[in-house]
Tab-separated table of C-alpha atoms in Angstrom:
chain	number	residue	atom	x	y	z
A	1	UNK	CA	56.935	205.589	76.706
A	2	UNK	CA	56.785	204.885	73.211
A	3	UNK	CA	57.511	201.199	72.242
A	4	UNK	CA	59.832	203.084	69.534
A	5	UNK	CA	62.798	204.014	72.286
A	6	UNK	CA	62.760	200.088	71.969
A	7	UNK	CA	62.402	198.461	69.518
A	8	UNK	CA	64.028	200.495	66.854
A	9	UNK	CA	67.663	199.774	64.463
A	10	UNK	CA	70.704	198.775	66.216
A	11	UNK	CA	68.978	198.277	69.524
A	12	UNK	CA	69.898	195.111	72.044
A	13	UNK	CA	66.825	192.455	72.613
A	14	UNK	CA	67.750	189.167	74.518
A	15	UNK	CA	65.145	186.425	74.804
A	16	UNK	CA	64.938	183.806	76.628
A	17	UNK	CA	63.531	180.739	75.406
A	18	UNK	CA	63.964	181.591	72.120
A	19	UNK	CA	64.601	178.418	70.740
A	20	UNK	CA	60.546	177.997	69.234
A	21	UNK	CA	57.386	179.759	70.210
A	22	UNK	CA	56.670	183.106	71.530
A	23	UNK	CA	60.217	183.283	72.402
A	24	UNK	CA	61.273	182.958	68.749
A	25	UNK	CA	58.290	185.179	67.332
A	26	UNK	CA	59.885	187.857	69.557
A	27	UNK	CA	63.105	187.151	68.417
A	28	UNK	CA	62.054	187.135	64.716
A	29	UNK	CA	60.110	190.798	65.232
A	30	UNK	CA	63.416	192.343	67.065
A	31	UNK	CA	65.355	191.432	64.082
A	32	UNK	CA	62.474	192.002	61.803
A	33	UNK	CA	62.587	195.623	63.354
A	34	UNK	CA	66.755	196.052	62.852
A	35	UNK	CA	67.537	195.376	66.237
A	36	UNK	CA	70.311	193.454	67.268
A	37	UNK	CA	69.175	189.897	68.493
A	38	UNK	CA	70.737	187.188	71.605
A	39	UNK	CA	68.920	184.919	71.574
A	40	UNK	CA	68.954	182.032	74.452
A	41	UNK	CA	68.062	178.678	75.629
A	42	UNK	CA	68.894	174.968	76.525
A	43	UNK	CA	67.628	173.416	73.625
A	44	UNK	CA	70.663	173.358	71.730
A	45	UNK	CA	69.397	171.853	68.446
A	46	UNK	CA	66.222	174.580	67.928
A	47	UNK	CA	68.047	177.145	68.971
A	48	UNK	CA	70.572	176.861	66.546
A	49	UNK	CA	67.170	176.585	63.898
A	50	UNK	CA	65.693	179.301	65.295
A	51	UNK	CA	69.058	181.242	65.236
A	52	UNK	CA	68.995	180.787	61.128
A	53	UNK	CA	65.717	181.606	61.142
A	54	UNK	CA	65.858	184.822	62.383
A	55	UNK	CA	69.293	186.012	60.587
A	56	UNK	CA	67.104	185.340	57.515
A	57	UNK	CA	64.628	187.887	58.682
A	58	UNK	CA	67.330	190.540	59.739
A	59	UNK	CA	67.007	193.888	58.368
A	60	UNK	CA	70.231	194.346	57.724
A	61	UNK	CA	73.753	192.322	57.953
A	62	UNK	CA	75.083	194.098	60.260
A	63	UNK	CA	73.064	193.125	62.786
A	64	UNK	CA	74.773	190.878	65.142
A	65	UNK	CA	72.705	187.958	66.035
A	66	UNK	CA	73.483	185.288	68.482
A	67	UNK	CA	72.299	181.635	70.115
A	68	UNK	CA	73.456	181.830	73.427
A	69	UNK	CA	72.508	178.262	75.151
A	70	UNK	CA	72.071	178.888	78.790
A	71	UNK	CA	69.770	177.810	81.844
A	72	UNK	CA	67.508	180.553	82.967
A	73	UNK	CA	67.667	178.453	87.037
A	74	UNK	CA	70.985	179.529	86.839
A	75	UNK	CA	71.848	182.598	88.314
A	76	UNK	CA	75.690	182.304	87.339
A	77	UNK	CA	74.771	181.476	83.798
A	78	UNK	CA	72.707	184.684	83.629
A	79	UNK	CA	75.412	186.580	84.771
A	80	UNK	CA	77.155	185.724	81.764
A	81	UNK	CA	75.016	185.982	79.261
A	82	UNK	CA	74.156	189.918	80.412
A	83	UNK	CA	78.263	190.088	79.875
A	84	UNK	CA	78.707	188.917	76.600
A	85	UNK	CA	75.417	191.130	75.731
A	86	UNK	CA	77.050	194.061	77.274
A	87	UNK	CA	80.246	193.580	76.212
A	88	UNK	CA	79.373	193.173	72.271
A	89	UNK	CA	76.706	195.790	72.063
A	90	UNK	CA	77.140	197.897	75.792
A	91	UNK	CA	73.838	197.759	75.633
A	92	UNK	CA	70.003	195.785	76.386
A	93	UNK	CA	66.085	197.846	75.048
A	94	UNK	CA	64.571	194.535	75.322
A	95	UNK	CA	64.983	191.792	77.936
A	96	UNK	CA	62.099	189.076	77.278
A	97	UNK	CA	61.987	186.266	80.048
A	98	UNK	CA	60.548	184.188	78.277
A	99	UNK	CA	61.656	181.172	78.894
A	100	UNK	CA	59.083	178.359	80.640
A	101	UNK	CA	58.474	174.909	81.868
A	102	UNK	CA	54.893	172.948	81.842
A	103	UNK	CA	56.009	170.223	84.367
A	104	UNK	CA	53.801	170.098	87.552
A	105	UNK	CA	51.570	167.898	89.388
A	106	UNK	CA	49.237	168.490	92.348
A	107	UNK	CA	49.939	169.383	95.989
A	108	UNK	CA	52.226	166.474	96.822
A	109	UNK	CA	54.478	166.788	93.863
A	110	UNK	CA	57.840	166.258	94.908
A	111	UNK	CA	60.285	169.077	95.581
A	112	UNK	CA	62.586	167.802	92.654
A	113	UNK	CA	60.225	168.581	90.459
A	114	UNK	CA	58.869	172.021	92.451
A	115	UNK	CA	62.182	173.436	91.996
A	116	UNK	CA	62.692	172.386	88.679
A	117	UNK	CA	59.756	174.049	87.954
A	118	UNK	CA	59.942	177.421	89.730
A	119	UNK	CA	63.939	177.120	88.745
A	120	UNK	CA	62.787	177.741	85.024
A	121	UNK	CA	59.051	179.393	85.279
A	122	UNK	CA	59.652	182.053	88.442
A	123	UNK	CA	63.550	182.400	88.899
A	124	UNK	CA	63.673	182.432	85.879
A	125	UNK	CA	63.430	185.921	84.840
A	126	UNK	CA	64.519	186.738	88.156
A	127	UNK	CA	67.644	185.961	87.286
A	128	UNK	CA	67.807	187.790	83.948
A	129	UNK	CA	65.865	190.805	85.717
A	130	UNK	CA	69.302	190.502	88.098
A	131	UNK	CA	71.987	190.290	86.079
A	132	UNK	CA	70.250	192.880	83.454
A	133	UNK	CA	68.605	195.245	85.258
A	134	UNK	CA	71.515	196.919	87.011
A	135	UNK	CA	73.472	196.802	84.023
A	136	UNK	CA	69.891	198.407	81.813
A	137	UNK	CA	70.493	200.933	84.674
A	138	UNK	CA	73.880	201.805	84.090
A	139	UNK	CA	73.528	202.876	80.059
A	140	UNK	CA	70.981	205.557	80.364
A	141	UNK	CA	69.323	203.991	77.800
A	142	UNK	CA	65.822	203.145	77.494
A	143	UNK	CA	64.707	199.979	78.737
A	144	UNK	CA	61.862	197.584	78.352
A	145	UNK	CA	62.007	194.252	81.062
A	146	UNK	CA	58.770	192.038	79.814
A	147	UNK	CA	58.123	188.901	82.022
A	148	UNK	CA	56.123	185.598	80.406
A	149	UNK	CA	53.525	184.845	82.931
A	150	UNK	CA	50.410	183.183	82.649
A	151	UNK	CA	46.237	182.695	82.510
A	152	UNK	CA	47.255	179.505	85.223
A	153	UNK	CA	49.041	181.874	87.195
A	154	UNK	CA	45.628	184.237	87.999
A	155	UNK	CA	43.349	181.698	88.085
A	156	UNK	CA	44.608	178.681	89.550
A	157	UNK	CA	42.795	176.196	87.125
A	158	UNK	CA	43.353	172.449	89.298
A	159	UNK	CA	45.641	170.147	87.074
A	160	UNK	CA	49.149	171.583	87.372
A	161	UNK	CA	49.582	173.539	90.654
A	162	UNK	CA	53.274	173.919	91.038
A	163	UNK	CA	52.993	175.837	87.277
A	164	UNK	CA	49.969	178.034	88.750
A	165	UNK	CA	51.966	177.725	91.949
A	166	UNK	CA	54.825	179.263	90.095
A	167	UNK	CA	53.251	181.834	87.511
A	168	UNK	CA	51.868	183.119	90.796
A	169	UNK	CA	54.900	184.206	91.894
A	170	UNK	CA	55.835	185.722	88.545
A	171	UNK	CA	53.354	187.887	88.577
A	172	UNK	CA	53.746	188.973	92.298
A	173	UNK	CA	57.289	189.921	90.878
A	174	UNK	CA	57.023	191.576	88.280
A	175	UNK	CA	53.997	193.425	89.605
A	176	UNK	CA	56.751	194.853	92.352
A	177	UNK	CA	59.521	195.046	89.777
A	178	UNK	CA	57.318	197.950	87.387
A	179	UNK	CA	56.034	199.300	90.878
A	180	UNK	CA	59.927	200.155	91.613
A	181	UNK	CA	60.446	200.715	88.062
A	182	UNK	CA	57.798	203.724	88.215
A	183	UNK	CA	58.929	205.285	91.674
A	184	UNK	CA	62.314	205.691	89.385
A	185	UNK	CA	60.709	207.256	86.232
A	186	UNK	CA	58.646	210.018	88.863
A	187	UNK	CA	61.320	210.510	91.568
A	188	UNK	CA	64.501	210.419	89.264
A	189	UNK	CA	63.974	210.496	85.490
A	190	UNK	CA	63.866	206.523	84.874
A	191	UNK	CA	63.810	205.321	81.282
A	192	UNK	CA	62.658	201.190	82.270
A	193	UNK	CA	59.642	199.749	82.323
A	194	UNK	CA	58.551	196.630	82.972
A	195	UNK	CA	55.402	193.994	82.082
A	196	UNK	CA	53.605	191.273	82.910
A	197	UNK	CA	53.162	189.517	78.887
A	198	UNK	CA	49.322	186.657	79.736
A	199	UNK	CA	49.198	184.855	77.342
A	200	UNK	CA	45.782	182.852	76.306
A	201	UNK	CA	45.978	179.193	74.538
A	202	UNK	CA	49.148	179.260	71.957
A	203	UNK	CA	50.361	176.899	69.607
A	204	UNK	CA	54.159	176.651	71.456
A	205	UNK	CA	56.133	172.981	71.950
A	206	UNK	CA	55.917	173.366	75.591
A	207	UNK	CA	53.827	170.612	75.898
A	208	UNK	CA	55.971	168.660	73.277
A	209	UNK	CA	59.302	169.457	75.276
A	210	UNK	CA	57.392	167.985	78.164
A	211	UNK	CA	56.291	165.136	76.715
A	212	UNK	CA	59.283	164.502	74.781
A	213	UNK	CA	61.454	164.474	77.840
A	214	UNK	CA	59.262	162.375	79.406
A	215	UNK	CA	59.824	159.238	76.805
A	216	UNK	CA	63.602	160.365	76.777
A	217	UNK	CA	63.453	159.399	80.902
A	218	UNK	CA	61.332	156.266	80.539
A	219	UNK	CA	63.532	154.730	77.646
A	220	UNK	CA	60.228	155.184	75.230
A	221	UNK	CA	60.032	156.062	71.219
A	222	UNK	CA	59.080	160.095	71.035
A	223	UNK	CA	56.622	160.550	68.080
A	224	UNK	CA	55.715	164.672	67.956
A	225	UNK	CA	52.663	163.838	66.276
A	226	UNK	CA	50.816	162.299	69.064
A	227	UNK	CA	51.043	165.552	70.800
A	228	UNK	CA	48.000	167.098	70.587
A	229	UNK	CA	49.183	170.355	69.598
A	230	UNK	CA	52.395	172.247	69.246
A	231	UNK	CA	53.838	175.039	66.337
A	232	UNK	CA	54.005	172.348	63.815
A	233	UNK	CA	50.354	171.152	64.414
A	234	UNK	CA	47.920	173.830	65.589
A	235	UNK	CA	44.947	174.179	66.984
A	236	UNK	CA	42.324	175.609	66.007
A	237	UNK	CA	41.316	177.132	68.798
A	238	UNK	CA	45.093	178.962	69.943
A	239	UNK	CA	46.671	181.489	68.223
A	240	UNK	CA	50.100	181.081	66.820
A	241	UNK	CA	53.001	182.740	68.652
A	242	UNK	CA	53.634	185.682	66.021
A	243	UNK	CA	49.728	186.862	66.830
A	244	UNK	CA	51.032	186.857	70.729
A	245	UNK	CA	54.311	189.202	69.717
A	246	UNK	CA	51.394	191.078	67.384
A	247	UNK	CA	49.160	192.496	70.289
A	248	UNK	CA	51.994	192.642	72.845
A	249	UNK	CA	53.300	195.312	71.004
A	250	UNK	CA	50.247	197.390	70.412
A	251	UNK	CA	49.490	196.810	74.479
A	252	UNK	CA	52.619	198.447	75.088
A	253	UNK	CA	51.948	200.925	72.365
A	254	UNK	CA	49.123	201.901	74.768
A	255	UNK	CA	50.909	201.951	77.914
A	256	UNK	CA	49.975	198.674	78.682
A	257	UNK	CA	51.485	196.456	82.054
A	258	UNK	CA	48.914	194.090	82.067
A	259	UNK	CA	48.880	192.307	78.728
A	260	UNK	CA	46.501	189.797	78.730
A	261	UNK	CA	45.614	187.907	75.498
A	262	UNK	CA	42.871	186.205	73.808
A	263	UNK	CA	42.594	183.404	72.080
A	264	UNK	CA	40.615	182.202	69.371
A	265	UNK	CA	38.511	180.371	71.538
A	266	UNK	CA	38.463	182.838	74.554
A	267	UNK	CA	37.763	187.011	75.013
A	268	UNK	CA	39.277	189.275	77.118
A	269	UNK	CA	35.552	189.617	78.405
A	270	UNK	CA	35.368	186.107	79.402
A	271	UNK	CA	38.886	186.062	81.197
A	272	UNK	CA	37.809	189.375	82.938
A	273	UNK	CA	35.173	187.799	85.034
A	274	UNK	CA	36.941	184.362	85.415
A	275	UNK	CA	39.697	186.528	87.265
A	276	UNK	CA	37.414	188.587	89.337
A	277	UNK	CA	35.506	185.540	90.464
A	278	UNK	CA	38.720	184.311	91.442
A	279	UNK	CA	39.773	187.293	93.665
A	280	UNK	CA	36.139	186.942	95.191
A	281	UNK	CA	36.611	184.101	96.479
A	282	UNK	CA	38.561	184.915	99.631
A	283	UNK	CA	36.128	188.629	99.755
A	284	UNK	CA	33.267	186.373	98.997
A	285	UNK	CA	34.367	183.564	101.825
A	286	UNK	CA	33.637	180.666	99.163
A	287	UNK	CA	36.105	177.350	99.068
A	288	UNK	CA	38.689	178.161	96.812
A	289	UNK	CA	38.622	177.162	93.660
A	290	UNK	CA	35.095	177.698	93.629
A	291	UNK	CA	35.106	177.852	89.786
A	292	UNK	CA	35.855	173.959	89.839
A	293	UNK	CA	33.508	173.407	92.965
A	294	UNK	CA	30.109	171.514	92.561
A	295	UNK	CA	28.207	173.374	94.758
A	296	UNK	CA	29.119	176.608	92.467
A	297	UNK	CA	28.898	175.911	88.913
A	298	UNK	CA	25.369	177.491	87.891
A	299	UNK	CA	26.973	180.060	89.908
A	300	UNK	CA	29.462	180.808	88.270
A	301	UNK	CA	27.675	179.932	85.158
A	302	UNK	CA	24.993	182.611	86.135
A	303	UNK	CA	28.246	185.328	86.944
A	304	UNK	CA	29.968	184.618	83.429
A	305	UNK	CA	26.224	185.887	82.022
A	306	UNK	CA	25.460	188.191	84.436
A	307	UNK	CA	28.949	189.879	83.795
A	308	UNK	CA	30.041	189.199	80.025
A	309	UNK	CA	29.787	193.032	77.981
A	310	UNK	CA	29.721	195.204	81.500
């Protein structure tokens, strides 16, 4: 399926987490291609600013560019978003379930935090699919669903287990979704496909927003310049959101499901070896997360050096 079926003048894009970062970059790309664009986010102020940028990027004045304030963790809210989109344009050709939060913690993190993170990062894309996919199917038009995962949901680095769990679950869900859509394509002429976007290190505002919310909860002042990196203070090793979206389009055009993005610090070969090592923890009966186990540090380095380029 060529991406021109989804990204074309008059088609409709719905992007969650669109107030900044990769979501906003995807909305800008869609507008530049002449699509109607619906930006969805919970951050009212940043969402309005993003909408203005997307309107400026639109290819024609006839395009519908709308901002919808909605919490993706609220299933009914996403049903409302879908109803509004289909009442306005009658279709959705590109559903980008991208909204995410970086909060979390370890194995004993409170369930309030776990449910919040899972609610946005895992259930959010599921709510998007439940609200939109049946309507997309009924429209009879080509449709693409992209869910934003994470390398942390594949290699599980210690430090934020809750986040890792949320993205691992989303990976499993998106794989299952594409399997079902593939069967529909093969058996009944279905026109829909799904893909999993797996960004590397990206200059987004996900950390900034966590720190901003934390400062607000603690009654402290907040200065975004104190945050290590974000879109307005890019780190050299990280890609910009627009680079991720450009890479996504390139990989989708190749028919890829797993869109594993490199960045300026880590290449795809290194990512592949890291993922392979993680999967082999079970096969080789090693301790979990052995890559960070002192007894296996040297062995992992040897494995990396031996397998890069193979």
